Coordinates of C-alpha atoms in Angstrom, one line a residue:
M1 CA 57.3 98.4 106.3
G2 CA 59.3 99.1 109.5
R3 CA 62.5 98.1 107.8
L4 CA 62.0 100.9 105.2
T5 CA 61.9 103.7 107.7
G6 CA 65.7 104.1 108.0
F7 CA 68.3 105.0 105.4
W8 CA 70.3 101.8 105.5
G9 CA 67.3 99.6 106.1
L10 CA 65.7 101.0 103.0
L11 CA 68.8 100.5 100.9
S12 CA 69.3 96.9 101.9
A13 CA 65.7 95.8 102.2
Y14 CA 65.5 94.1 98.8
W15 CA 68.6 92.0 99.5
R16 CA 67.1 91.0 102.9
S17 CA 63.7 90.2 101.6
E18 CA 62.0 87.0 100.6
R19 CA 63.6 87.4 97.2
W20 CA 67.1 87.5 98.5
R21 CA 68.3 84.6 96.3
E22 CA 67.3 86.5 93.1
A23 CA 68.9 89.7 94.5
W24 CA 72.2 88.2 95.5
T25 CA 72.5 86.1 92.3
L26 CA 72.1 89.1 90.0
T27 CA 74.4 91.2 92.3
A28 CA 77.1 88.5 92.2
I29 CA 77.0 88.4 88.4
V30 CA 77.3 92.2 88.3
F31 CA 80.3 92.1 90.6
V32 CA 82.0 89.4 88.6
L33 CA 81.6 91.3 85.4
T34 CA 82.8 94.5 87.1
T35 CA 86.0 92.7 88.2
V36 CA 86.7 91.4 84.7
L37 CA 86.1 94.8 83.2
S38 CA 88.5 96.3 85.7
K39 CA 91.2 94.0 84.5
A40 CA 90.2 94.8 80.9
S41 CA 90.9 98.4 81.6
V42 CA 94.6 97.5 82.1
W43 CA 94.5 95.5 78.8
V44 CA 93.0 98.5 77.0
A45 CA 95.6 100.9 78.4
L46 CA 98.5 98.6 77.3
A47 CA 97.0 98.0 73.9
S48 CA 96.6 101.8 73.4
A49 CA 100.3 102.2 74.4
D50 CA 101.3 99.5 71.9
F51 CA 99.4 101.2 69.2
M52 CA 100.9 104.6 69.8
A53 CA 104.4 103.1 70.1
A54 CA 103.9 101.3 66.7
L55 CA 102.9 104.6 65.1
V56 CA 106.0 106.3 66.5
N57 CA 108.3 103.5 65.2
I58 CA 107.0 103.6 61.6
Q59 CA 110.1 104.1 59.3
P60 CA 109.1 106.1 56.1
A61 CA 110.6 104.8 52.9
S62 CA 113.5 106.8 51.4
G63 CA 114.4 106.6 47.8
D64 CA 114.0 103.3 46.0
S65 CA 115.9 101.3 48.5
A66 CA 114.4 97.8 48.8
L67 CA 115.5 97.6 52.4
S68 CA 113.7 100.8 53.3
A69 CA 110.6 99.6 51.6
S70 CA 110.7 96.3 53.4
S71 CA 111.2 98.1 56.7
S72 CA 108.2 100.4 56.0
L73 CA 106.1 97.4 55.1
A74 CA 107.1 95.6 58.3
S75 CA 106.3 98.7 60.4
G76 CA 102.9 99.0 58.7
H77 CA 102.2 95.4 59.6
V78 CA 103.1 96.1 63.2
V79 CA 100.8 99.1 63.2
L80 CA 97.9 97.1 61.7
M81 CA 98.4 94.3 64.2
A82 CA 98.6 96.8 67.1
A83 CA 95.5 98.6 65.9
G84 CA 93.6 95.3 65.4
A85 CA 94.5 94.1 68.9
Y86 CA 93.5 97.5 70.4
L87 CA 90.2 97.4 68.5
A88 CA 89.5 93.8 69.5
I89 CA 90.2 94.4 73.2
F90 CA 88.2 97.6 73.2
L91 CA 85.2 95.9 71.5
A92 CA 85.4 93.0 73.9
R93 CA 85.4 95.4 76.8
T94 CA 82.5 97.3 75.3
A95 CA 80.5 94.1 75.0
G96 CA 81.3 93.3 78.6
V97 CA 80.1 96.8 79.6
A98 CA 76.8 96.2 77.7
L99 CA 76.3 92.8 79.3
R100 CA 76.9 94.3 82.8
H101 CA 74.4 97.1 82.0
F102 CA 71.8 94.5 81.0
V103 CA 72.2 92.5 84.2
S104 CA 72.4 95.6 86.5
S105 CA 69.3 97.0 84.7
T106 CA 67.5 93.8 85.4
L107 CA 68.5 93.9 89.0
H108 CA 67.3 97.5 89.2
R109 CA 64.0 96.7 87.5
R110 CA 63.2 93.8 89.9
A111 CA 64.4 95.6 93.0
R112 CA 62.2 98.6 92.1
G113 CA 59.2 96.3 91.4
W114 CA 59.7 94.7 94.8
L115 CA 59.9 98.2 96.5
V116 CA 56.9 99.6 94.7
A117 CA 54.9 96.5 95.8
Q118 CA 55.9 97.1 99.4
F119 CA 54.5 100.6 99.4
N120 CA 51.5 99.6 97.3
D121 CA 50.6 96.8 99.7
A122 CA 51.2 99.0 102.8
I123 CA 49.2 102.0 101.6
L124 CA 46.3 99.8 100.5
A125 CA 46.5 97.3 103.4
D126 CA 43.1 98.4 104.6
E127 CA 40.5 101.1 103.9
R128 CA 42.1 103.6 106.2
I129 CA 45.8 104.0 105.6
A130 CA 45.6 106.0 102.3
F131 CA 42.7 108.0 103.8
D132 CA 44.8 108.9 106.9
L133 CA 47.9 109.7 104.8
M134 CA 45.9 112.3 103.0
S135 CA 44.0 113.7 106.0
D136 CA 45.0 115.9 108.9
R137 CA 47.9 117.2 106.8
S138 CA 48.8 120.4 108.7
D139 CA 50.1 120.8 112.2
G140 CA 49.4 124.5 112.2
G141 CA 53.0 125.4 111.2
D142 CA 54.9 125.4 107.9
R143 CA 55.5 121.7 108.1
S144 CA 52.9 119.1 107.3
R145 CA 52.3 116.2 109.6
M146 CA 51.9 113.9 106.6
P147 CA 54.2 113.6 103.5
D148 CA 53.4 115.6 100.4
A149 CA 53.2 114.2 96.9
V150 CA 52.8 110.5 97.8
D151 CA 52.5 109.6 94.1
Q152 CA 55.8 111.4 93.3
R153 CA 57.6 109.6 96.0
V154 CA 56.4 106.2 94.9
D155 CA 57.1 107.0 91.2
E156 CA 60.3 109.0 90.9
C157 CA 62.0 108.1 94.2
T158 CA 61.6 104.4 93.9
G159 CA 62.8 104.7 90.3
G160 CA 66.0 106.5 91.3
L161 CA 66.7 104.7 94.6
Y162 CA 67.9 101.2 93.8
G163 CA 69.3 102.4 90.4
G164 CA 71.5 104.7 92.4
V165 CA 72.4 102.1 95.0
I166 CA 73.4 99.5 92.3
G167 CA 75.3 102.1 90.3
L168 CA 77.2 103.4 93.3
A169 CA 78.0 99.9 94.6
M170 CA 79.1 98.8 91.1
G171 CA 81.3 101.9 90.8
L172 CA 82.9 101.5 94.2
W173 CA 83.8 97.8 93.5
G174 CA 85.0 98.7 90.1
A175 CA 87.2 101.4 91.5
V176 CA 88.7 99.1 94.1
T177 CA 89.4 96.3 91.7
S178 CA 90.7 98.7 89.0
I179 CA 93.1 100.4 91.5
Y180 CA 94.5 96.9 92.4
F181 CA 95.0 95.8 88.8
V182 CA 96.2 99.2 87.5
F183 CA 98.6 99.8 90.4
A184 CA 100.0 96.3 90.0
A185 CA 100.6 97.0 86.3
L186 CA 102.3 100.3 87.1
L187 CA 104.7 98.7 89.5
E188 CA 105.4 95.9 87.0
R189 CA 106.4 98.4 84.3
G190 CA 108.0 100.9 86.7
E191 CA 111.6 102.2 86.2
A192 CA 114.0 104.0 88.4
V193 CA 113.7 107.8 88.9
P194 CA 117.2 109.3 89.5
F195 CA 116.2 112.0 92.0
L196 CA 114.1 109.5 94.0
D197 CA 117.0 107.1 94.2
R198 CA 119.3 109.9 95.3
W199 CA 116.8 111.0 98.0
G200 CA 116.4 107.4 99.0
A201 CA 120.2 107.0 99.4
E202 CA 120.4 110.1 101.5
A203 CA 117.6 108.9 103.6
N204 CA 119.4 105.6 104.1
A205 CA 122.5 107.4 105.2
G206 CA 120.6 109.5 107.7
L207 CA 118.8 106.5 109.0
A208 CA 122.1 104.7 109.5
R209 CA 123.4 107.6 111.6
L210 CA 120.1 107.7 113.6
I211 CA 119.6 104.0 114.4
G212 CA 123.0 102.5 113.5
P213 CA 124.4 100.8 110.5
E214 CA 123.3 97.3 111.5
A215 CA 119.7 98.2 112.0
A216 CA 119.6 100.4 109.0
A217 CA 120.9 97.6 106.8
H218 CA 117.5 95.9 107.0
I219 CA 115.8 99.0 105.6
D220 CA 116.3 100.2 102.0
L221 CA 114.5 103.5 101.1
V222 CA 115.8 103.6 97.5
P223 CA 112.7 102.8 95.4
G224 CA 114.7 101.7 92.4
A225 CA 112.4 100.2 89.7
Y226 CA 109.4 101.2 91.7
G227 CA 110.2 104.9 91.4
S228 CA 107.8 105.8 88.6
G229 CA 105.0 103.9 90.2
L230 CA 105.6 105.6 93.5
L231 CA 105.4 109.0 91.8
S232 CA 102.1 108.0 90.2
L233 CA 100.8 107.0 93.6
G234 CA 102.0 110.2 95.2
L235 CA 100.3 112.3 92.5
V236 CA 97.1 110.5 93.1
A237 CA 97.4 110.8 96.9
V238 CA 97.7 114.6 96.7
F239 CA 95.6 115.6 93.7
V240 CA 92.5 113.4 94.1
P241 CA 91.8 114.1 97.8
C242 CA 91.9 117.9 97.2
A243 CA 89.5 117.6 94.3
T244 CA 87.3 115.2 96.3
L245 CA 86.9 117.7 99.1
I246 CA 85.7 120.4 96.6
A247 CA 83.3 117.9 95.0
W248 CA 82.0 116.8 98.5
K249 CA 81.2 120.4 99.5
L250 CA 79.4 121.0 96.2
G251 CA 77.5 117.7 96.6
R252 CA 76.2 118.6 100.0
I253 CA 74.6 121.8 98.6
I254 CA 73.3 119.8 95.6
E255 CA 71.7 117.3 98.0
R256 CA 69.9 120.0 100.0
L257 CA 68.6 121.6 96.8
T258 CA 67.5 118.2 95.3
I259 CA 65.4 117.5 98.4
L260 CA 63.9 121.0 98.3
R261 CA 63.2 120.8 94.6
Q262 CA 61.4 117.4 95.0
R263 CA 59.2 118.9 97.7
R264 CA 58.3 122.0 95.7
D265 CA 57.8 119.9 92.6
G266 CA 55.5 117.6 94.7
A267 CA 53.5 120.6 96.0
W268 CA 53.1 122.0 92.5
R269 CA 52.1 118.6 91.0
G270 CA 49.8 117.9 93.9
E271 CA 47.9 121.2 93.3
W272 CA 47.4 120.3 89.6
G273 CA 46.0 116.9 90.7
V274 CA 43.6 118.6 93.1
M275 CA 42.6 121.1 90.5
M276 CA 41.9 118.5 87.8
N277 CA 39.6 116.7 90.3
R278 CA 37.5 119.7 90.8
V279 CA 37.3 121.2 87.3
A280 CA 33.5 121.3 87.5
Q281 CA 33.5 123.4 90.7
L282 CA 36.3 125.6 89.2
A283 CA 34.2 126.3 86.1
I284 CA 31.0 127.0 88.0
G285 CA 32.8 129.4 90.4
R286 CA 34.9 131.0 87.6
G287 CA 37.9 130.5 89.8
E288 CA 40.5 130.3 87.0
R289 CA 42.2 133.6 88.0
A290 CA 42.6 132.5 91.6
Q291 CA 43.9 129.1 90.5
K292 CA 46.4 130.7 88.1
R293 CA 47.8 132.7 91.0
I294 CA 48.2 129.6 93.1
N295 CA 49.8 127.6 90.3
R296 CA 52.2 130.4 89.4
A297 CA 53.3 130.9 93.0
L298 CA 54.0 127.2 93.5
Y299 CA 55.9 127.0 90.3
A300 CA 57.9 130.1 91.1
D301 CA 59.2 128.4 94.2
L302 CA 60.1 125.4 92.2
D303 CA 61.7 127.5 89.5
A304 CA 63.8 129.4 92.0
T305 CA 65.3 126.2 93.4
W306 CA 65.8 124.8 89.9
G307 CA 67.8 128.0 89.1
K308 CA 70.1 127.5 92.0
Q309 CA 70.6 123.8 90.9
N310 CA 71.5 125.0 87.4
W311 CA 74.2 127.3 88.7
L312 CA 75.7 124.6 90.9
G313 CA 75.3 122.0 88.1
C314 CA 77.2 124.4 85.7
G315 CA 80.0 124.9 88.3
L316 CA 80.2 121.1 88.9
M317 CA 80.4 120.4 85.2
M318 CA 83.2 122.9 84.7
F319 CA 85.0 121.4 87.7
N320 CA 84.6 117.8 86.4
S321 CA 85.7 118.9 82.9
T322 CA 88.8 120.6 84.2
Y323 CA 89.6 117.8 86.5
G324 CA 89.3 115.2 83.7
F325 CA 91.5 117.3 81.4
L326 CA 94.2 117.7 84.1
S327 CA 94.0 114.0 85.0
A328 CA 94.1 112.4 81.5
R329 CA 96.0 114.9 79.4
L330 CA 98.6 116.6 81.7
L331 CA 99.2 115.2 85.2
A332 CA 99.0 111.5 84.1
Y333 CA 102.1 112.1 81.9
L334 CA 104.2 113.6 84.7
P335 CA 105.1 110.7 87.0
A336 CA 106.9 108.6 84.4
L337 CA 108.5 111.6 82.7
P338 CA 111.7 111.7 84.9
A339 CA 112.5 108.1 84.2
Y340 CA 111.8 108.6 80.5
M341 CA 114.1 111.7 80.4
A342 CA 116.8 109.8 82.2
N343 CA 116.6 107.1 79.4
N344 CA 115.5 104.5 82.0
M345 CA 112.3 103.9 80.1
N346 CA 111.5 103.6 76.4
F347 CA 108.7 105.4 74.7
R348 CA 106.3 102.5 74.8
D349 CA 106.7 102.0 78.5
Y350 CA 106.4 105.7 79.1
I351 CA 103.0 105.8 77.2
A352 CA 101.8 102.6 78.9
S353 CA 102.7 104.0 82.4
S354 CA 101.0 107.3 81.6
E355 CA 97.9 105.6 80.3
L356 CA 97.8 103.4 83.5
T357 CA 98.3 106.5 85.7
A358 CA 95.4 108.2 83.9
E359 CA 93.3 105.0 84.5
L360 CA 94.3 105.0 88.2
I361 CA 93.3 108.7 88.7
G362 CA 90.0 108.0 87.0
D363 CA 89.3 105.0 89.2
V364 CA 90.3 106.8 92.4
S365 CA 88.1 109.7 91.3
W366 CA 85.0 107.6 91.4
F367 CA 83.6 109.5 94.4
I368 CA 84.0 112.8 92.5
N369 CA 82.2 111.6 89.5
V370 CA 79.3 110.1 91.4
M371 CA 78.8 113.0 93.8
P372 CA 75.6 114.2 92.1
A373 CA 74.3 110.6 92.1
I374 CA 75.0 110.3 95.8
A375 CA 73.1 113.6 96.4
T376 CA 70.1 112.3 94.4
L377 CA 70.3 108.9 96.2
K378 CA 70.2 110.5 99.6
A379 CA 67.3 112.8 98.5
N380 CA 65.3 109.8 97.2
A381 CA 66.0 107.8 100.3
A382 CA 64.9 110.7 102.5
R383 CA 61.6 111.1 100.7
L384 CA 60.9 107.3 100.8
T385 CA 61.8 106.9 104.5
E386 CA 59.5 109.8 105.3
L387 CA 56.7 108.0 103.6
A388 CA 57.4 104.7 105.2
Q389 CA 57.6 106.4 108.6
A390 CA 54.2 108.1 107.9
I391 CA 52.6 104.7 107.0
E392 CA 53.9 103.2 110.2
R393 CA 52.7 106.2 112.1
V394 CA 49.1 106.1 110.9
R395 CA 48.8 102.4 111.6
E396 CA 48.4 103.5 115.3
R397 CA 45.4 105.6 114.3
D398 CA 44.2 106.6 117.8
A399 CA 47.7 107.7 118.8
F400 CA 48.1 109.6 115.5
Y401 CA 44.9 111.5 115.8
A402 CA 45.3 112.0 119.5
E403 CA 48.2 114.3 118.7
T404 CA 45.7 116.9 117.4
G405 CA 42.5 116.1 119.1
A406 CA 40.4 113.6 121.0
S407 CA 40.6 110.1 119.5
A408 CA 39.7 107.3 121.9
F409 CA 37.2 105.0 120.0
E410 CA 36.9 101.4 121.2
R411 CA 36.1 99.1 118.3
G412 CA 35.5 95.4 118.9
S413 CA 33.5 92.4 117.7
S414 CA 31.2 89.9 119.3
A415 CA 30.3 86.3 118.4
K416 CA 26.6 86.9 119.2
G417 CA 24.3 89.8 119.7
P418 CA 23.3 92.6 117.3
L419 CA 24.9 93.3 114.0
L420 CA 26.1 96.6 115.2
E421 CA 26.0 98.4 118.6
A422 CA 27.3 101.8 119.6
G423 CA 27.4 103.2 123.1
D424 CA 28.3 106.6 124.6
L425 CA 29.5 107.8 121.2
R426 CA 30.9 111.4 121.2
L427 CA 32.1 113.1 118.0
H428 CA 34.6 116.0 118.0
H429 CA 36.3 118.1 115.4
R430 CA 40.0 118.6 115.4
G431 CA 41.6 120.3 118.4
H432 CA 42.1 119.2 121.9
D433 CA 39.8 121.9 123.2
A434 CA 37.0 121.2 120.6
P435 CA 33.8 120.1 122.4
A436 CA 31.7 117.2 121.3
F437 CA 29.3 118.3 118.6
L438 CA 27.3 115.0 118.8
H439 CA 26.5 112.6 121.5
L440 CA 24.8 109.2 120.9
A441 CA 24.0 107.3 124.2
H442 CA 23.1 104.0 122.5
L443 CA 22.3 102.5 119.1
R444 CA 21.5 98.9 118.3
L445 CA 21.1 97.5 114.8
D446 CA 19.7 94.0 114.6
E447 CA 18.9 92.0 111.5
G448 CA 16.2 93.9 109.5
S449 CA 16.7 97.2 111.5
R450 CA 16.0 100.3 109.4
V451 CA 16.9 103.6 110.9
F452 CA 17.2 107.0 109.3
L453 CA 18.9 110.1 110.7
N454 CA 17.0 113.3 111.1
G455 CA 18.3 116.7 111.8
V456 CA 19.3 120.1 110.4
N457 CA 22.1 120.5 108.0
G458 CA 25.5 120.4 109.7
C459 CA 24.3 118.6 112.8
G460 CA 26.5 115.6 112.3
K461 CA 24.5 113.0 110.4
S462 CA 27.1 112.2 107.8
S463 CA 29.8 112.3 110.5
L464 CA 27.9 109.7 112.5
L465 CA 27.8 107.4 109.5
K466 CA 31.5 107.8 109.0
A467 CA 32.1 107.1 112.7
V468 CA 30.1 103.9 112.4
A469 CA 32.1 102.9 109.3
G470 CA 35.4 103.6 111.1
I471 CA 36.6 106.6 109.1
W472 CA 35.7 109.5 111.4
P473 CA 39.0 110.2 113.3
Y474 CA 38.0 112.4 116.3
G475 CA 35.8 111.3 119.2
S476 CA 35.3 108.5 121.7
G477 CA 32.9 105.7 122.5
R478 CA 32.3 102.1 121.9
I479 CA 31.4 100.5 118.5
T480 CA 30.9 96.7 118.3
R481 CA 30.2 94.7 115.2
R482 CA 29.1 91.1 115.1
D483 CA 31.9 88.7 113.8
G484 CA 31.8 88.4 110.1
A485 CA 29.2 91.1 109.6
R486 CA 29.9 92.8 106.3
I487 CA 29.4 96.6 106.0
F488 CA 28.8 98.7 102.9
F489 CA 28.9 102.5 102.8
A490 CA 27.1 104.2 99.9
G491 CA 27.5 108.0 99.5
Q492 CA 26.2 110.5 97.0
E493 CA 29.2 110.1 94.7
P494 CA 30.5 106.6 94.2
D495 CA 34.1 105.6 93.6
L496 CA 34.5 104.8 89.9
P497 CA 38.2 104.2 89.2
D498 CA 39.4 104.4 85.6
R499 CA 40.9 101.4 83.7
L500 CA 38.3 99.0 85.1
S501 CA 35.7 97.2 83.0
L502 CA 32.0 97.6 83.7
K503 CA 32.0 94.2 85.4
A504 CA 34.9 95.2 87.6
L505 CA 33.0 98.4 88.6
V506 CA 29.9 96.5 89.6
S507 CA 32.0 93.9 91.5
Y508 CA 34.0 96.6 93.2
P509 CA 35.7 96.3 95.6
D510 CA 35.7 92.5 94.9
A511 CA 37.7 91.1 92.0
P512 CA 35.5 90.7 88.9
E513 CA 36.4 87.0 88.6
D514 CA 34.7 86.5 92.1
H515 CA 31.3 86.9 90.4
S516 CA 29.8 85.4 87.3
D517 CA 28.8 87.4 84.2
I518 CA 25.2 86.3 84.7
A519 CA 25.1 87.6 88.3
I520 CA 26.5 90.9 87.2
A521 CA 24.1 91.2 84.3
M522 CA 21.1 90.3 86.5
A523 CA 22.1 93.0 89.0
L524 CA 22.5 95.6 86.2
S525 CA 19.1 94.7 84.7
R526 CA 17.4 94.8 88.1
V527 CA 18.6 98.4 88.7
G528 CA 17.7 99.7 85.2
L529 CA 21.1 99.5 83.6
G530 CA 20.4 96.5 81.4
D531 CA 21.3 98.3 78.2
F532 CA 25.0 98.0 79.1
V533 CA 25.2 94.2 79.8
H534 CA 26.7 93.6 76.4
V535 CA 29.9 95.5 77.2
L536 CA 30.7 94.0 80.6
D537 CA 34.3 93.4 79.8
Q538 CA 35.0 96.9 78.3
P539 CA 37.0 99.5 80.3
L540 CA 35.6 102.2 77.9
Y541 CA 32.2 102.9 76.4
Q542 CA 32.3 104.7 73.1
G543 CA 35.8 106.0 74.0
K544 CA 34.8 107.3 77.4
N545 CA 35.7 106.2 80.9
W546 CA 32.6 104.9 82.7
R547 CA 32.5 107.7 85.2
N548 CA 32.0 110.1 82.3
V549 CA 29.4 107.8 80.7
F550 CA 26.9 107.5 83.6
S551 CA 24.8 110.4 84.8
G552 CA 24.4 111.1 88.5
G553 CA 21.3 108.9 88.8
Q554 CA 22.9 106.1 86.8
K555 CA 25.9 106.2 89.1
Q556 CA 23.6 105.7 92.1
R557 CA 21.9 102.8 90.3
L558 CA 25.3 101.3 89.8
V559 CA 25.9 101.6 93.5
L560 CA 22.6 99.7 94.1
A561 CA 23.9 97.0 91.7
R562 CA 27.1 96.8 93.9
I563 CA 24.9 96.4 97.0
L564 CA 23.0 93.5 95.3
I565 CA 26.3 91.8 94.5
A566 CA 28.0 92.4 97.8
R567 CA 24.9 91.5 99.9
P568 CA 26.1 93.4 103.0
D569 CA 24.8 92.7 106.5
I570 CA 25.0 96.4 107.5
L571 CA 24.2 99.1 104.9
L572 CA 25.1 102.8 105.5
L573 CA 23.4 105.2 103.1
D574 CA 24.5 108.9 102.9
E575 CA 21.9 110.5 100.6
A576 CA 22.5 107.6 98.3
T577 CA 19.3 108.5 96.3
A578 CA 20.0 112.2 96.0
A579 CA 20.3 112.1 92.2
L580 CA 17.2 109.9 91.7
D581 CA 13.7 111.1 91.0
V582 CA 10.8 110.0 93.1
E583 CA 9.9 106.9 91.0
A584 CA 13.5 105.8 90.9
T585 CA 13.9 106.3 94.6
M586 CA 10.9 104.1 95.3
D587 CA 12.4 101.4 93.0
F588 CA 15.7 101.7 94.9
Y589 CA 14.1 100.9 98.2
A590 CA 11.8 98.3 96.8
T591 CA 14.8 96.5 95.5
L592 CA 16.5 96.7 98.9
D593 CA 13.4 95.5 100.6
E594 CA 13.0 92.5 98.3
S595 CA 16.7 91.5 98.0
L596 CA 18.1 92.3 101.4
P597 CA 15.3 92.0 103.9
K598 CA 17.7 91.1 106.8
A599 CA 20.2 93.8 106.2
A600 CA 20.5 96.5 108.9
V601 CA 20.2 100.0 107.3
L602 CA 21.3 103.3 108.7
A603 CA 20.7 106.2 106.4
V604 CA 20.8 109.9 105.9
L605 CA 17.9 110.7 103.6
H606 CA 17.5 113.2 100.8
G607 CA 14.1 114.9 100.1
G608 CA 11.1 115.7 102.2
S609 CA 9.3 112.4 102.7
L610 CA 10.1 108.9 103.9
P611 CA 10.5 106.2 101.3
V612 CA 7.8 103.5 101.3
T613 CA 7.7 99.8 100.3
P614 CA 5.5 98.6 97.4
D615 CA 2.7 97.8 99.9
G616 CA 2.7 101.5 101.1
A617 CA 4.4 101.0 104.5
S618 CA 7.3 103.2 105.5
Y619 CA 10.6 101.5 104.7
Y620 CA 12.2 102.9 107.9
Q621 CA 11.0 101.7 111.3
S622 CA 12.9 104.2 113.5
M623 CA 14.4 107.6 113.5
L624 CA 17.6 108.8 115.1
D625 CA 16.7 112.3 115.9
I626 CA 19.6 114.7 116.3
R627 CA 18.9 118.0 118.2
D628 CA 21.1 120.3 120.2
G629 CA 24.0 117.9 119.8
S630 CA 22.2 114.8 121.1
A631 CA 21.0 111.8 119.1
I632 CA 17.9 110.1 120.4
L633 CA 16.4 106.9 118.8
R634 CA 12.6 107.1 118.3
H635 CA 10.7 103.9 117.3
G636 CA 7.5 103.5 115.4
I637 CA 7.8 106.4 113.0
A638 CA 4.4 107.0 111.5
H639 CA 4.5 110.7 110.7
E640 CA 5.8 112.3 107.6
F641 CA 9.5 112.8 107.4
G642 CA 9.1 116.2 105.9
A643 CA 6.9 117.5 108.8
S644 CA 9.4 116.2 111.3
R645 CA 12.3 117.8 109.4
H646 CA 10.6 121.2 109.0
A647 CA 9.8 121.2 112.7
A648 CA 13.4 120.5 113.5
E649 CA 14.5 123.3 111.3

């Protein structure tokens, strides 16, 4: 991911990747086709001139003269042959353009697929990167510490990036080759221009007086037959740079507005995504009016930037249209006009020279025509490099979070010893001056250890579970896990992605093929979801996503099925039975006791009593009591959880 953090590294990454052979083979084909098409542009221009000259030379029949009729028929044959040749060359060039488009589109598709895979793999390299990218998003100012609209960047910006690179490279190479072929054809068909020859002769005389006749004899400034070609080159050298400067200044403004619009569009789209994920809370709180104001304000910012883009786009369109008209319809016919008026050039050569001059202006004007594409390319690259830099930044998690608070956890592993051990653990909120809100001197979880957390709401029970799991960012202390010990975190609301079959949801996060259908069916039956075993391979149930099919209690039963499939060594439960009734809760713990007797369990409970095993004994052996910011482990819990909880409150 490091090579994607800079502009040029991002643009060249695919061609330097493990798929470089594919990249360079397709690129070479595109460049060869572009070279041939550049030569074909000369053939098209000459064929157009032949056709126009044939039209001019048609001799209309006069009277009944057989000679006139024969002449007209011959002229007609010439016109038809010229038209046929023109059409054939044009169609062949069009077929070449289509073939080049297919190859370049294939190159674009594969390059984008590779780039998307890089971001996909980097963001989902472990359980923390996506989480960190979406957390701690403000530095207290107007700028966010983390990139906005990650989905937009991966979608739109990757789609436009390599397409822009390929198009610009293809256009630049086409311009270079066309300039070579077209200018060579111009010089080949050039004729003398009287006033240039006169100026050249006068310059020769002046040079002879300046450096002497003998030295001047080796220098001839009379252009002769190259006169019309030099006039074409002079026109291009003056006209195109002036227009390019105007286009460049407009392009710089368009680039800034494109980046600003992408950011505001990302903010607006992001707000819609957040809103759609909390529609239930929105409906309960009747917050539609407040949400309308937020959405309207965000879109108003987007619309204002879009409006400025429209004005600039209109101006650029008028500029390009005027420039194209002057280039192809007026100025292109001026350089060869003096030679034609002096009878040094026939009409066919005049038209051919003018068509070639128009082609030359068009090729040299490549930068003007692609200025909006360059602006978009730079905007897309800027958005993607920001994302790549952010991914690299959050890989150093302690350093990243240390910018805004205390973050000095020491995480390690051991070959022997307890499944999990924590020492001198202190949890903080964001802010360098924020004091520790929870201190845990020592916690040891061996095989079969079962500990529940007790304390008032807001004391830090869930935060402690997250710290043990490795997803609480601020704090310090040591957390050690035995080598190979698998950990499973079960919260109140399980993660149920769309587009997954029921088997994949039970196997989650493993791949569904990692487990047999029989094992999945047994787990579902054991947790009371056996009615669904006949649709294991279905991503929808009666037309609904599974997260909309299951009730809250059924979702927590599904989590229990996941636990049975995963068979973790360390199980973290954060009110994982909150949606279950008393009987279902007892069955939940009876299943754990029977299926995972050696798993270490650390839990935040829901309700007023401790769960018990089928023989009537308390499922939990110890209590981690949190009072006044300190967590103290108490063994041999025999009193009721509710009494202890009420006393704490």
